[in-house]
Coordinates of C-alpha atoms in Angstrom, one line a residue:
M4 CA 102.3 140.1 85.5
T5 CA 104.6 137.8 88.0
A6 CA 104.5 137.4 91.2
C7 CA 108.2 139.7 92.1
E8 CA 106.2 142.8 90.0
P9 CA 104.6 145.6 91.1
H10 CA 100.8 146.7 90.1
V11 CA 102.5 150.5 88.3
V12 CA 101.4 151.8 85.3
H13 CA 104.8 151.9 83.6
Q14 CA 107.1 149.5 84.7
P15 CA 111.2 150.7 84.5
R16 CA 113.5 147.3 83.2
T17 CA 116.5 148.4 85.3
S18 CA 116.6 150.4 88.5
V19 CA 120.3 151.1 89.6
I20 CA 121.3 152.1 94.0
V21 CA 123.7 154.6 94.1
P22 CA 124.3 155.3 98.0
A23 CA 126.9 158.2 98.5
Y24 CA 128.0 159.6 101.8
N25 CA 130.4 162.8 100.9
K26 CA 131.3 162.1 98.0
A27 CA 131.1 165.2 95.7
P28 CA 134.1 164.8 93.6
H29 CA 133.2 161.4 92.4
L30 CA 129.8 162.2 91.1
K31 CA 130.0 163.9 88.6
A32 CA 131.8 161.1 86.5
C33 CA 129.1 158.2 87.7
F34 CA 125.9 160.7 86.4
D35 CA 128.9 161.0 83.0
C36 CA 128.3 156.6 83.3
L37 CA 124.8 156.6 83.9
E38 CA 124.0 158.9 81.0
C39 CA 125.5 157.4 78.3
Q40 CA 124.2 154.0 78.9
T41 CA 122.3 152.3 76.2
I42 CA 119.8 151.2 77.2
S43 CA 117.0 153.9 76.7
K44 CA 116.2 155.8 79.7
S45 CA 112.4 155.2 79.6
D46 CA 113.9 151.4 81.0
L47 CA 115.5 153.4 82.9
E48 CA 115.7 154.3 86.7
V49 CA 117.8 155.6 89.2
L50 CA 117.8 156.2 92.7
L51 CA 120.6 158.4 94.1
I52 CA 120.4 157.7 97.9
D53 CA 122.1 160.7 99.8
D54 CA 123.4 158.9 103.0
G55 CA 123.4 162.8 105.7
S56 CA 126.3 163.5 103.3
T57 CA 128.3 166.5 104.9
D58 CA 129.8 167.8 101.6
D59 CA 128.1 169.2 98.6
S60 CA 126.7 165.7 97.4
L61 CA 123.4 166.2 98.1
A62 CA 123.2 169.6 95.9
L63 CA 124.4 167.9 93.0
C64 CA 122.2 165.0 93.0
E65 CA 119.5 167.1 93.5
A66 CA 120.6 169.2 90.7
F67 CA 121.4 166.1 88.8
A68 CA 118.1 164.8 88.8
A69 CA 115.9 168.0 88.4
E70 CA 115.6 167.5 84.3
R71 CA 116.4 164.5 83.8
P72 CA 112.7 162.1 84.8
W73 CA 114.6 159.1 85.5
V74 CA 116.8 160.0 88.0
R75 CA 115.6 160.0 91.3
V76 CA 116.8 161.6 94.8
I77 CA 116.2 160.1 97.9
A78 CA 118.2 161.9 102.1
Q79 CA 118.1 160.5 105.1
P80 CA 120.5 161.1 108.1
N81 CA 123.8 159.1 107.7
A82 CA 123.1 155.4 109.0
G83 CA 126.3 153.4 106.5
V84 CA 125.7 151.8 103.4
S85 CA 124.1 148.9 104.0
E86 CA 121.0 151.0 104.8
A87 CA 121.6 154.0 102.4
R88 CA 121.0 150.8 99.5
N89 CA 118.7 149.7 101.3
A90 CA 116.4 152.3 101.1
G91 CA 116.8 152.4 97.5
I92 CA 116.2 148.3 97.4
R93 CA 112.7 149.6 99.1
A94 CA 112.0 152.0 96.7
A95 CA 113.4 150.8 93.3
N96 CA 110.9 149.6 90.5
G97 CA 112.5 148.0 88.5
R98 CA 112.3 144.8 87.1
Y99 CA 115.9 144.2 88.4
L100 CA 117.9 146.1 91.1
F101 CA 122.4 147.1 90.0
F102 CA 124.3 148.6 92.9
L103 CA 126.7 150.6 91.5
D104 CA 129.5 152.8 94.4
P105 CA 129.8 156.3 93.2
D106 CA 133.7 156.2 92.8
D107 CA 133.6 153.2 90.0
S108 CA 131.3 152.8 87.0
L109 CA 130.1 150.6 84.5
S110 CA 131.1 150.5 80.6
P111 CA 128.6 151.7 78.8
E112 CA 126.6 148.4 77.8
T113 CA 126.0 146.3 81.2
L114 CA 122.9 147.5 82.3
E115 CA 121.3 146.5 78.3
N116 CA 122.9 143.7 78.5
V117 CA 122.4 142.0 81.9
S118 CA 118.9 143.1 81.4
M119 CA 118.8 141.1 78.5
F120 CA 120.8 138.1 80.2
F121 CA 118.1 138.2 83.0
E122 CA 115.8 138.8 80.9
S123 CA 116.5 135.3 78.8
C124 CA 116.0 132.7 82.1
P125 CA 113.1 134.5 83.9
D126 CA 112.4 131.0 86.0
E127 CA 115.8 129.9 86.6
I128 CA 118.2 132.7 88.3
D129 CA 117.5 135.6 91.1
L130 CA 120.8 136.6 90.5
V131 CA 122.8 137.9 87.4
T132 CA 126.7 139.1 88.0
Y133 CA 129.6 139.9 85.3
P134 CA 132.9 141.5 85.7
I135 CA 134.3 143.6 87.4
V136 CA 137.9 145.0 86.6
S137 CA 140.0 146.6 89.1
I138 CA 141.8 149.8 88.0
R139 CA 144.3 150.9 90.6
D140 CA 146.5 154.3 89.1
G141 CA 144.6 154.0 85.9
K142 CA 146.1 150.2 85.7
R143 CA 143.7 147.5 85.5
Q144 CA 144.6 144.9 87.6
R145 CA 144.9 141.1 86.9
L146 CA 140.7 139.6 87.0
H147 CA 140.0 137.1 90.2
H148 CA 140.5 134.4 89.9
R149 CA 136.5 132.9 89.3
Y150 CA 137.0 134.1 86.0
D151 CA 138.5 130.7 85.4
V152 CA 135.6 128.8 86.3
L153 CA 133.0 132.1 84.5
R154 CA 133.9 132.3 80.9
E155 CA 130.9 132.2 79.4
T156 CA 127.5 133.2 79.4
G157 CA 125.6 131.4 81.1
V158 CA 123.7 129.6 84.3
Y159 CA 126.6 128.5 86.3
D160 CA 124.8 125.4 88.7
L161 CA 126.6 126.6 92.5
T162 CA 126.1 122.7 93.4
L163 CA 128.6 121.4 91.8
P164 CA 132.3 121.2 92.7
E165 CA 133.5 122.3 89.7
N166 CA 131.9 125.8 90.7
A167 CA 133.2 126.0 94.6
T168 CA 135.0 128.2 93.5
I169 CA 133.2 131.3 92.1
A170 CA 133.0 133.4 95.1
Q171 CA 130.7 136.3 94.6
A172 CA 131.8 138.5 97.0
T173 CA 131.4 142.0 95.6
M174 CA 128.3 144.5 94.1
N175 CA 129.2 143.5 90.4
V176 CA 125.5 141.8 90.3
A177 CA 121.7 142.4 89.3
V178 CA 118.9 141.0 91.9
R179 CA 115.7 140.3 90.9
N180 CA 112.9 142.4 91.8
C181 CA 110.7 140.7 94.3
F182 CA 109.4 143.6 96.3
D183 CA 107.9 142.8 99.4
G184 CA 110.2 139.9 99.4
N185 CA 113.2 141.5 98.3
V186 CA 116.3 140.3 100.0
L187 CA 118.3 143.1 102.4
F188 CA 121.4 143.7 103.7
D189 CA 121.4 142.6 107.2
F190 CA 124.5 141.6 108.5
A191 CA 125.5 143.5 112.0
P192 CA 128.1 142.2 114.2
A193 CA 127.6 142.5 117.3
N194 CA 131.0 145.1 117.7
G195 CA 129.8 147.0 114.7
V196 CA 132.5 146.4 112.5
I197 CA 130.5 145.5 109.4
V198 CA 133.1 144.1 106.7
H199 CA 130.9 141.5 104.7
E200 CA 127.7 143.0 103.8
D201 CA 128.6 142.5 99.8
E202 CA 128.8 138.7 101.2
K203 CA 126.8 138.1 103.0
Y204 CA 124.0 140.1 100.7
C205 CA 125.2 138.1 97.7
T206 CA 125.1 134.7 99.5
D207 CA 121.1 135.9 100.4
V208 CA 119.8 135.9 97.4
L209 CA 121.6 133.3 96.0
Q210 CA 120.2 130.7 99.2
G211 CA 117.0 130.2 97.3
S212 CA 118.4 128.8 93.7
M213 CA 122.3 127.6 94.1
Q214 CA 121.9 129.1 90.1
L215 CA 123.7 132.7 89.3
G216 CA 123.6 134.1 85.8
F217 CA 127.0 134.9 84.1
C218 CA 126.8 137.8 81.8
A219 CA 129.7 138.1 80.2
E220 CA 128.9 141.0 77.4
A221 CA 129.6 143.8 80.6
E222 CA 132.1 145.6 83.2
Y223 CA 131.9 146.8 86.1
R224 CA 134.6 148.9 87.2
W225 CA 136.0 149.1 90.6
M226 CA 138.3 151.7 91.1
R227 CA 140.7 150.7 93.9
S228 CA 142.0 153.2 96.6
D229 CA 142.5 153.0 100.1
E230 CA 139.7 155.0 101.3
G231 CA 137.4 153.8 103.3
A232 CA 136.5 151.7 106.6
S233 CA 137.8 148.3 104.9
T234 CA 141.0 149.4 105.0
A235 CA 140.8 151.6 108.1
L236 CA 139.2 148.3 110.4
R237 CA 141.5 145.5 109.1
Q238 CA 142.7 144.2 111.8
P239 CA 142.7 140.2 113.8
E240 CA 141.5 141.6 116.7
R241 CA 138.1 143.3 115.1
L242 CA 137.6 141.2 111.9
Y243 CA 138.5 137.7 113.4
D244 CA 134.8 136.8 115.4
N245 CA 132.5 138.7 112.7
N246 CA 134.3 136.5 110.4
I247 CA 133.6 133.0 111.8
A248 CA 130.4 134.5 112.9
L249 CA 129.1 135.2 109.2
F250 CA 130.9 131.1 108.1
E251 CA 129.0 129.7 110.8
D252 CA 125.1 131.3 109.8
F253 CA 126.4 130.1 106.3
F254 CA 127.4 126.6 107.3
G255 CA 124.3 126.3 110.0
R256 CA 122.1 126.7 107.5
Y257 CA 123.1 123.3 106.0
G258 CA 122.5 119.5 107.8
N259 CA 125.4 117.3 106.9
E260 CA 126.3 118.2 103.3
V261 CA 128.1 121.9 102.9
P262 CA 126.9 123.4 98.9
P263 CA 130.3 122.7 97.4
Y264 CA 130.0 126.9 96.3
I265 CA 129.4 127.5 100.0
Q266 CA 133.1 126.0 100.9
G267 CA 134.2 127.7 98.3
L268 CA 133.4 130.6 100.1
L269 CA 135.0 129.9 102.7
V270 CA 138.5 128.7 101.3
N271 CA 138.3 132.3 99.1
D272 CA 138.2 134.6 102.2
L273 CA 141.1 132.7 104.4
S274 CA 142.7 132.3 101.3
W275 CA 143.3 136.5 100.8
K276 CA 143.6 137.2 104.0
L277 CA 146.3 134.9 104.8
K278 CA 148.3 136.2 103.0
A279 CA 147.1 139.4 103.8
G280 CA 148.8 138.9 107.4
I281 CA 144.6 139.7 109.2
A282 CA 142.8 135.6 108.3
L283 CA 143.4 134.8 112.4
P284 CA 143.3 135.3 115.6
T285 CA 146.8 136.8 116.7
H286 CA 145.9 139.0 118.9
L287 CA 145.1 136.0 121.4
E288 CA 147.6 134.3 123.2
G289 CA 148.7 130.4 124.0
A290 CA 145.4 129.0 124.7
A291 CA 142.9 131.7 123.9
Y292 CA 144.9 131.9 120.2
D293 CA 143.8 127.6 120.6
R294 CA 140.7 128.0 121.3
A295 CA 139.3 130.5 118.7
L296 CA 141.3 129.2 116.3
G297 CA 139.0 125.6 117.3
R298 CA 135.8 127.6 115.4
L299 CA 137.6 128.3 112.2
G300 CA 138.9 124.5 112.5
S301 CA 134.9 122.9 113.2
L302 CA 134.6 124.5 109.5
M303 CA 137.2 123.6 107.6
E304 CA 135.9 120.4 109.5
R305 CA 133.3 120.2 106.1
V306 CA 135.4 121.6 103.5
D307 CA 136.1 118.6 100.8
D308 CA 140.3 117.8 101.3
D309 CA 139.8 118.4 97.1
L310 CA 138.3 121.3 97.0
I311 CA 141.7 122.9 99.9
L312 CA 144.1 121.0 97.0
R313 CA 142.6 122.8 93.9
H314 CA 141.6 126.0 94.9
P315 CA 143.7 128.9 92.6
N316 CA 144.1 131.3 95.6
L317 CA 145.9 129.5 98.0
R318 CA 149.5 129.1 98.6
E319 CA 151.0 126.0 99.4
E320 CA 152.2 126.7 103.7
H321 CA 148.4 128.2 103.6
R322 CA 146.7 125.0 102.1
L323 CA 148.4 122.8 104.6
F324 CA 147.3 125.2 107.1
A325 CA 144.1 124.5 106.1
L326 CA 144.2 120.6 105.9
N327 CA 146.3 120.5 108.7
L328 CA 143.5 122.2 111.0
K329 CA 141.4 119.8 109.9
C330 CA 141.3 117.1 112.9
R331 CA 139.2 114.2 111.6
E332 CA 142.9 112.6 110.3
P333 CA 146.2 113.7 111.0
L334 CA 148.3 114.6 108.7
R335 CA 152.0 112.5 108.4
W336 CA 154.8 114.2 107.5
R337 CA 157.7 112.4 105.9
V338 CA 160.8 112.8 104.3
A339 CA 163.1 110.1 102.1
P340 CA 166.1 111.3 100.5
G341 CA 165.2 114.0 98.2
A342 CA 161.9 114.3 98.7
L343 CA 159.2 115.5 101.0
A344 CA 155.8 114.1 101.8
V345 CA 152.7 115.2 103.9
L346 CA 149.3 112.8 103.3
R347 CA 145.6 112.1 104.8
G348 CA 145.5 108.5 104.9
D349 CA 147.2 107.0 102.2
A350 CA 146.5 110.2 100.6
L351 CA 149.1 112.3 99.2
V352 CA 148.5 115.9 99.9
F353 CA 152.0 117.6 99.4
A354 CA 155.3 116.1 97.2
A355 CA 158.4 118.2 97.0
G356 CA 161.6 117.2 95.9
C357 CA 163.8 120.0 97.5
A358 CA 163.2 123.2 100.5
S359 CA 164.4 127.0 99.6
A360 CA 168.0 129.1 100.4
T361 CA 167.0 132.5 99.7
L362 CA 169.3 134.2 100.3
T363 CA 169.0 137.9 102.0
R364 CA 172.2 139.5 102.3
I365 CA 175.9 138.5 100.7
A366 CA 178.5 141.3 101.2
V367 CA 182.6 141.1 101.1
R368 CA 184.6 143.4 104.0
D369 CA 187.9 143.1 105.4
G370 CA 188.8 140.5 103.4
E371 CA 184.7 138.3 104.5
L372 CA 182.2 136.8 103.3
H373 CA 179.0 138.0 105.5
V374 CA 176.8 136.0 104.2
S375 CA 172.6 136.3 105.7
G376 CA 169.4 134.4 104.5
T377 CA 166.1 132.2 104.9
L378 CA 165.5 128.3 104.6
S379 CA 161.6 127.8 104.1
S380 CA 159.2 125.0 103.1
P381 CA 155.7 124.6 103.2
F382 CA 156.9 121.6 104.9
F383 CA 158.7 123.0 107.7
A384 CA 155.0 123.8 109.4
G385 CA 153.9 121.0 110.4
W386 CA 157.5 118.8 110.6
E387 CA 158.5 118.0 114.2
G388 CA 161.5 116.3 113.7
G389 CA 165.6 117.7 113.0
V390 CA 166.6 120.1 110.9
E391 CA 170.2 120.8 110.4
L392 CA 172.2 122.9 107.9
L393 CA 175.8 122.5 107.0
L394 CA 177.6 124.9 105.7
R395 CA 180.3 123.2 103.4
R396 CA 183.6 124.5 101.8
R397 CA 185.6 123.3 99.1
P398 CA 188.9 125.1 97.7
R399 CA 189.5 124.9 94.0
K400 CA 193.6 123.0 94.7
A401 CA 193.1 119.6 94.6
D402 CA 195.3 118.4 96.9
R403 CA 193.3 120.5 100.0
G404 CA 190.2 118.7 101.7
G405 CA 186.4 120.3 101.8
S406 CA 184.9 121.4 105.7
A407 CA 181.5 120.8 106.8
D408 CA 180.4 123.5 109.9
A409 CA 177.5 123.5 111.3
L410 CA 174.7 126.0 111.3
A411 CA 172.9 128.2 113.8
L412 CA 169.2 129.0 112.8
T413 CA 166.8 131.0 113.9
E414 CA 163.3 129.8 113.8
I415 CA 160.3 132.3 112.7
V416 CA 156.5 130.6 113.0
E417 CA 154.3 133.3 112.0
A418 CA 151.6 133.8 113.8
C419 CA 151.6 132.7 117.4
P420 CA 154.4 130.7 117.9
T421 CA 152.4 128.7 121.1
A422 CA 150.2 127.7 118.5
T423 CA 149.2 124.1 118.3
V424 CA 148.8 124.6 115.0
K425 CA 151.6 127.1 112.6
L426 CA 150.6 128.8 110.0
G427 CA 154.4 129.0 108.8
R428 CA 157.9 128.1 109.7
S429 CA 160.8 129.2 108.3
F430 CA 164.6 129.2 109.7
R431 CA 167.3 132.5 109.0
F432 CA 170.7 131.4 108.8
D433 CA 174.0 134.2 108.7
F434 CA 177.7 132.7 107.9
T435 CA 181.4 134.4 108.0
C436 CA 183.9 132.7 105.7
N437 CA 187.5 134.1 105.5
L438 CA 188.5 134.9 101.9
D439 CA 191.9 132.4 101.5
E440 CA 191.0 131.1 97.9
S441 CA 189.4 130.5 95.6
E442 CA 186.8 128.4 96.1
D443 CA 183.1 127.1 96.1
I444 CA 180.2 127.0 99.1
W445 CA 177.0 125.5 99.3
L446 CA 174.2 124.6 101.7
D447 CA 173.3 120.4 102.7
L448 CA 170.0 119.8 104.4
R449 CA 168.7 117.7 106.4
L450 CA 166.1 116.5 108.3
D451 CA 166.5 113.5 110.5
G452 CA 169.8 112.7 108.8
V453 CA 167.8 112.1 105.2
T454 CA 169.3 115.2 102.6
I455 CA 167.5 117.5 101.3
P456 CA 168.6 119.3 97.9
L457 CA 167.8 123.2 97.6
A458 CA 166.1 125.9 95.4
W459 CA 168.3 128.4 95.7
S460 CA 166.9 132.1 94.7
V461 CA 168.4 135.7 96.3
R462 CA 166.2 138.7 96.9
G463 CA 166.5 142.0 98.6
L464 CA 169.9 143.2 99.0
A465 CA 171.9 140.2 97.2
R466 CA 170.3 140.8 94.9
S467 CA 172.1 142.9 91.6
A468 CA 171.1 143.7 88.3
H469 CA 170.3 140.6 86.6
A470 CA 172.6 141.7 83.9
L471 CA 175.7 141.2 86.2
R472 CA 174.3 137.6 86.7
H473 CA 174.4 137.4 91.2
E474 CA 178.1 138.7 90.5
R475 CA 180.3 141.2 92.6
I476 CA 184.2 142.5 93.0
V477 CA 185.2 142.8 96.0
G478 CA 189.0 144.1 96.0
S479 CA 190.5 141.3 94.5
W480 CA 187.3 138.8 95.1
R481 CA 184.7 137.6 92.4
V482 CA 182.0 136.5 95.0
R483 CA 178.8 135.1 92.1
A484 CA 175.7 132.8 93.4
D485 CA 175.5 130.3 91.2
L486 CA 171.6 129.8 91.1
G487 CA 171.9 126.8 88.9
R488 CA 174.4 125.1 90.9
S489 CA 173.5 126.2 94.4
K490 CA 176.4 127.5 95.6
I491 CA 178.5 130.8 95.6
A492 CA 181.5 130.9 94.1
V493 CA 184.2 132.6 95.6
D494 CA 187.7 133.3 93.1
R495 CA 190.9 135.5 93.1
L496 CA 191.7 137.4 90.9
E497 CA 194.9 139.7 90.6
G498 CA 196.3 142.7 88.0
K499 CA 195.3 141.3 84.0
A500 CA 192.5 139.2 85.7
L501 CA 191.1 141.3 87.9
Q502 CA 191.2 144.4 85.0
A503 CA 189.3 142.2 83.1
A504 CA 186.5 141.0 85.1
L505 CA 186.3 144.7 86.0
K506 CA 185.4 145.3 82.5
Q507 CA 183.8 142.6 81.6
H508 CA 181.3 142.5 85.2
D509 CA 180.8 147.0 83.9
G510 CA 180.3 146.1 80.1
R511 CA 177.1 143.9 81.5
V512 CA 175.4 147.5 82.8
P513 CA 173.9 148.6 79.3
R514 CA 174.0 152.3 80.4
W515 CA 177.0 154.6 80.1
K516 CA 176.2 156.6 82.7
T517 CA 175.9 153.6 85.2
R518 CA 179.0 152.1 84.4
L519 CA 180.2 155.8 85.1
D520 CA 179.0 156.0 88.8
R521 CA 179.7 152.6 89.1
R522 CA 182.9 153.7 88.9
L523 CA 183.1 156.4 90.6
I524 CA 181.9 154.5 93.7
R525 CA 184.5 152.2 93.0
H526 CA 187.2 155.1 93.9
L527 CA 185.4 156.2 97.4
L528 CA 185.3 152.1 97.5
A529 CA 189.3 152.7 97.0
G530 CA 189.8 155.8 100.0
S531 CA 188.7 156.2 103.9
E532 CA 186.6 154.6 105.3
I533 CA 182.7 156.1 105.2
W534 CA 179.8 156.2 107.5
L535 CA 176.3 157.4 106.3
Y536 CA 173.7 158.9 108.5
S537 CA 170.2 160.1 107.9
D538 CA 166.8 160.4 109.6
G539 CA 163.3 158.7 108.3
P540 CA 160.8 162.4 106.7
D541 CA 158.2 161.6 110.0
A542 CA 161.9 160.5 113.0
E543 CA 163.5 162.1 115.6
D544 CA 166.6 162.7 115.2
E545 CA 168.5 160.2 116.2
A546 CA 171.2 159.9 113.0
R547 CA 171.5 163.4 113.2
T548 CA 172.1 163.3 117.3
M549 CA 174.4 160.3 116.7
F550 CA 176.2 162.0 113.7
E551 CA 176.9 165.1 115.8
C552 CA 177.9 163.4 118.7
D553 CA 180.2 160.6 116.4
S554 CA 182.1 163.4 114.1
L555 CA 183.6 164.8 117.1
R556 CA 186.4 161.8 116.9
D557 CA 189.3 162.0 114.4
D558 CA 189.6 158.2 114.0
G559 CA 190.3 158.9 109.7
I560 CA 186.1 157.3 108.7
V561 CA 185.2 160.1 106.5
R562 CA 180.9 160.7 107.8
Y563 CA 178.0 162.3 106.3
Y564 CA 175.0 162.9 107.0
A565 CA 171.8 163.0 104.0
A566 CA 170.1 165.8 104.7
R567 CA 166.3 165.7 103.5
S568 CA 164.4 168.7 102.4
G569 CA 163.0 170.8 105.3
Q570 CA 164.8 168.6 108.0
A571 CA 167.3 170.6 110.7
A572 CA 171.3 170.9 110.0
P573 CA 174.0 169.0 111.9
R574 CA 175.9 171.5 114.2
P575 CA 179.1 171.7 112.6
C576 CA 181.7 169.1 112.9
K577 CA 185.2 169.2 112.0
H578 CA 185.1 165.8 111.1
G579 CA 181.7 165.1 109.6
R580 CA 180.3 166.7 106.3
I581 CA 177.3 167.7 105.0
V582 CA 175.4 165.5 101.7
R583 CA 171.4 166.4 99.6
F584 CA 169.1 163.6 100.6
G585 CA 168.5 161.7 97.4
S586 CA 171.3 163.4 95.8
R587 CA 173.8 161.5 93.0
R588 CA 176.4 162.2 95.3
H589 CA 174.6 160.9 98.4
K590 CA 174.0 157.1 95.4
M591 CA 177.2 157.1 95.7
L592 CA 178.0 156.7 98.9
F593 CA 175.0 155.4 100.0
C594 CA 176.8 152.0 97.4
A595 CA 180.3 153.0 98.9
A596 CA 179.6 153.4 103.1
Q597 CA 180.9 150.6 104.5
R598 CA 177.9 151.6 107.6
I599 CA 174.3 153.2 107.3
I600 CA 173.4 154.3 110.3
A601 CA 169.9 155.3 110.6
P602 CA 166.4 155.3 112.9
T603 CA 165.5 151.7 111.3
A604 CA 166.0 148.9 109.5
D605 CA 163.2 150.4 107.0
F606 CA 164.8 150.0 102.8
A607 CA 162.9 153.1 102.5
T608 CA 164.2 154.9 105.2
Y609 CA 167.7 155.0 104.5
C610 CA 168.3 154.0 100.7
P611 CA 168.4 157.5 98.4
M612 CA 166.9 155.4 95.9
P613 CA 164.0 153.0 94.9
E614 CA 165.0 148.8 95.4
K615 CA 165.1 148.6 91.8
S616 CA 167.1 151.8 90.2
L617 CA 169.9 149.9 92.9
L618 CA 170.0 146.6 91.6
D619 CA 172.7 148.4 88.8
F620 CA 174.6 149.1 92.1
A621 CA 173.7 146.2 94.8
D622 CA 177.1 144.2 94.0
L623 CA 179.0 147.4 95.1
F624 CA 176.6 147.3 98.5
N625 CA 178.6 146.1 101.2
G626 CA 177.5 148.4 103.8
E627 CA 176.2 147.1 107.2
V628 CA 172.9 148.4 108.4
E629 CA 173.0 149.7 112.4
T630 CA 170.0 151.0 113.6
A631 CA 170.7 154.8 115.4
S632 CA 171.2 155.1 119.2
V633 CA 172.6 158.0 121.0
G634 CA 175.8 157.5 123.9
P635 CA 177.7 159.6 125.4
L636 CA 179.8 162.4 123.8
P637 CA 182.7 161.2 123.6
Q638 CA 185.7 162.6 126.3
A639 CA 188.0 165.4 125.2

């Protein structure tokens, strides 16, 4: 008998700790999962910890335990999931402790296989992990990047750099039961917001041996939902100090050399929080922001550059941001014709041959081409030199020269615009061209006078269906975003050439009904100007009020109000009409409208169909979205 074993007549191999607070709807599935485990019930102990539930959870737990000697119920006043687990840890008799949330499940062989693996290496490890599969809406999600490292069953040395990205932060683990010497959940920050208790617990257990066991022949099934405090409390003003304090504790346990695994925990945490927009102290501004960010910078000083450069979950712009937080040797930004580079000393930490130009809107209205887009590159975040974007146009006729005009750029800075270290930086641009003849249009980027190529892409309402090759035909103009050549090709078509182009264009749409709808939309486009009004499902009646006002005008514009089910209909208007929101008629009017009036510019508020469906008609959509605002009534 080892020092970790209690003095009992029969000790089960495995204890499973299940904390439950108002989880009655999930308990039957949880009980079925435990009942189906292949491990012998004589080797199993299940501890159901009711944490002061106000629903039927306690009664259901007691009923399940009544005829099963291997199940015990512990009831306590509500104290949170950590204290519920601690109650289970203190009461457990098994040699190995497992944790299961009642709305998750385990594969049938999990308890048996993980326990057998633990017994195969009794003196090497205190914690064994096994695969966790995230399941949302019944679909298995992509595995965590830790499984690029954890490929085979075995013991992994967490002091080795190649294991730094494992980042065990969830409770798909089993730990050795050391009874009076057990680690307990104890992360309780000053503001009471607890979001990292699982990560701290696993790290505390691993700290002694820095050896991690992995059993590939098991599975924790994490049923994802938007419920729970971990989602509701994800706000920088509540998270930031807690996050930094946790990692200051982790790093503070070591001298100058922080183990690669501990460094990796910080980089992993930073990577997903940066993507979610909750990593930085964005509730602060100016000097206060810089001071708070300095705490993160002090931690990053102790993280190896190599780990930041190779971490699989960091975006390029976030990688540069993390490196730039380290002030020990500042990064240097360099440009050359066709090349962007960032260096730390003589080491190259970022290189690219181009920046990105993303077209977000292409429209043809009243003989004019309207284009909006963004100019972006991870390089821009630290670049302090000049940024110039030229609009170049070249008519197809050989006797006509080209033109070049500088475009106004609107700078967009992520996180705090006044920060010393910027998370990201991009530029928004817009331009309008009168359509006179066939021509090619492209953009020319220059950084301090040095030409940098642009890689073009499209998104949002700039996209046509993939089959339509980013092409639109409006009136006698065909406009095509030629992404391969980074240009917009404009062609003037007439007569048979126009009809042939339309037939070929529509023929790329595979569904006959869609092709019919496209012809009906073109018929609407050939008629009177259309304005379309709609309010969001939870919005006030701004658009309806504006519709009632505007429809008093006899100005040749045909106005429609898209009424949702349950919303009050507008007053009868002589020059206004009603259409049912989301109907086929509404969808065609939406594509043909010259102006869309809605309470916000949020796509989901005013669009009658999913963006995926709109792609079959996006080349026809040329409407201008306008936020509803109620003005004075027109004079009679």
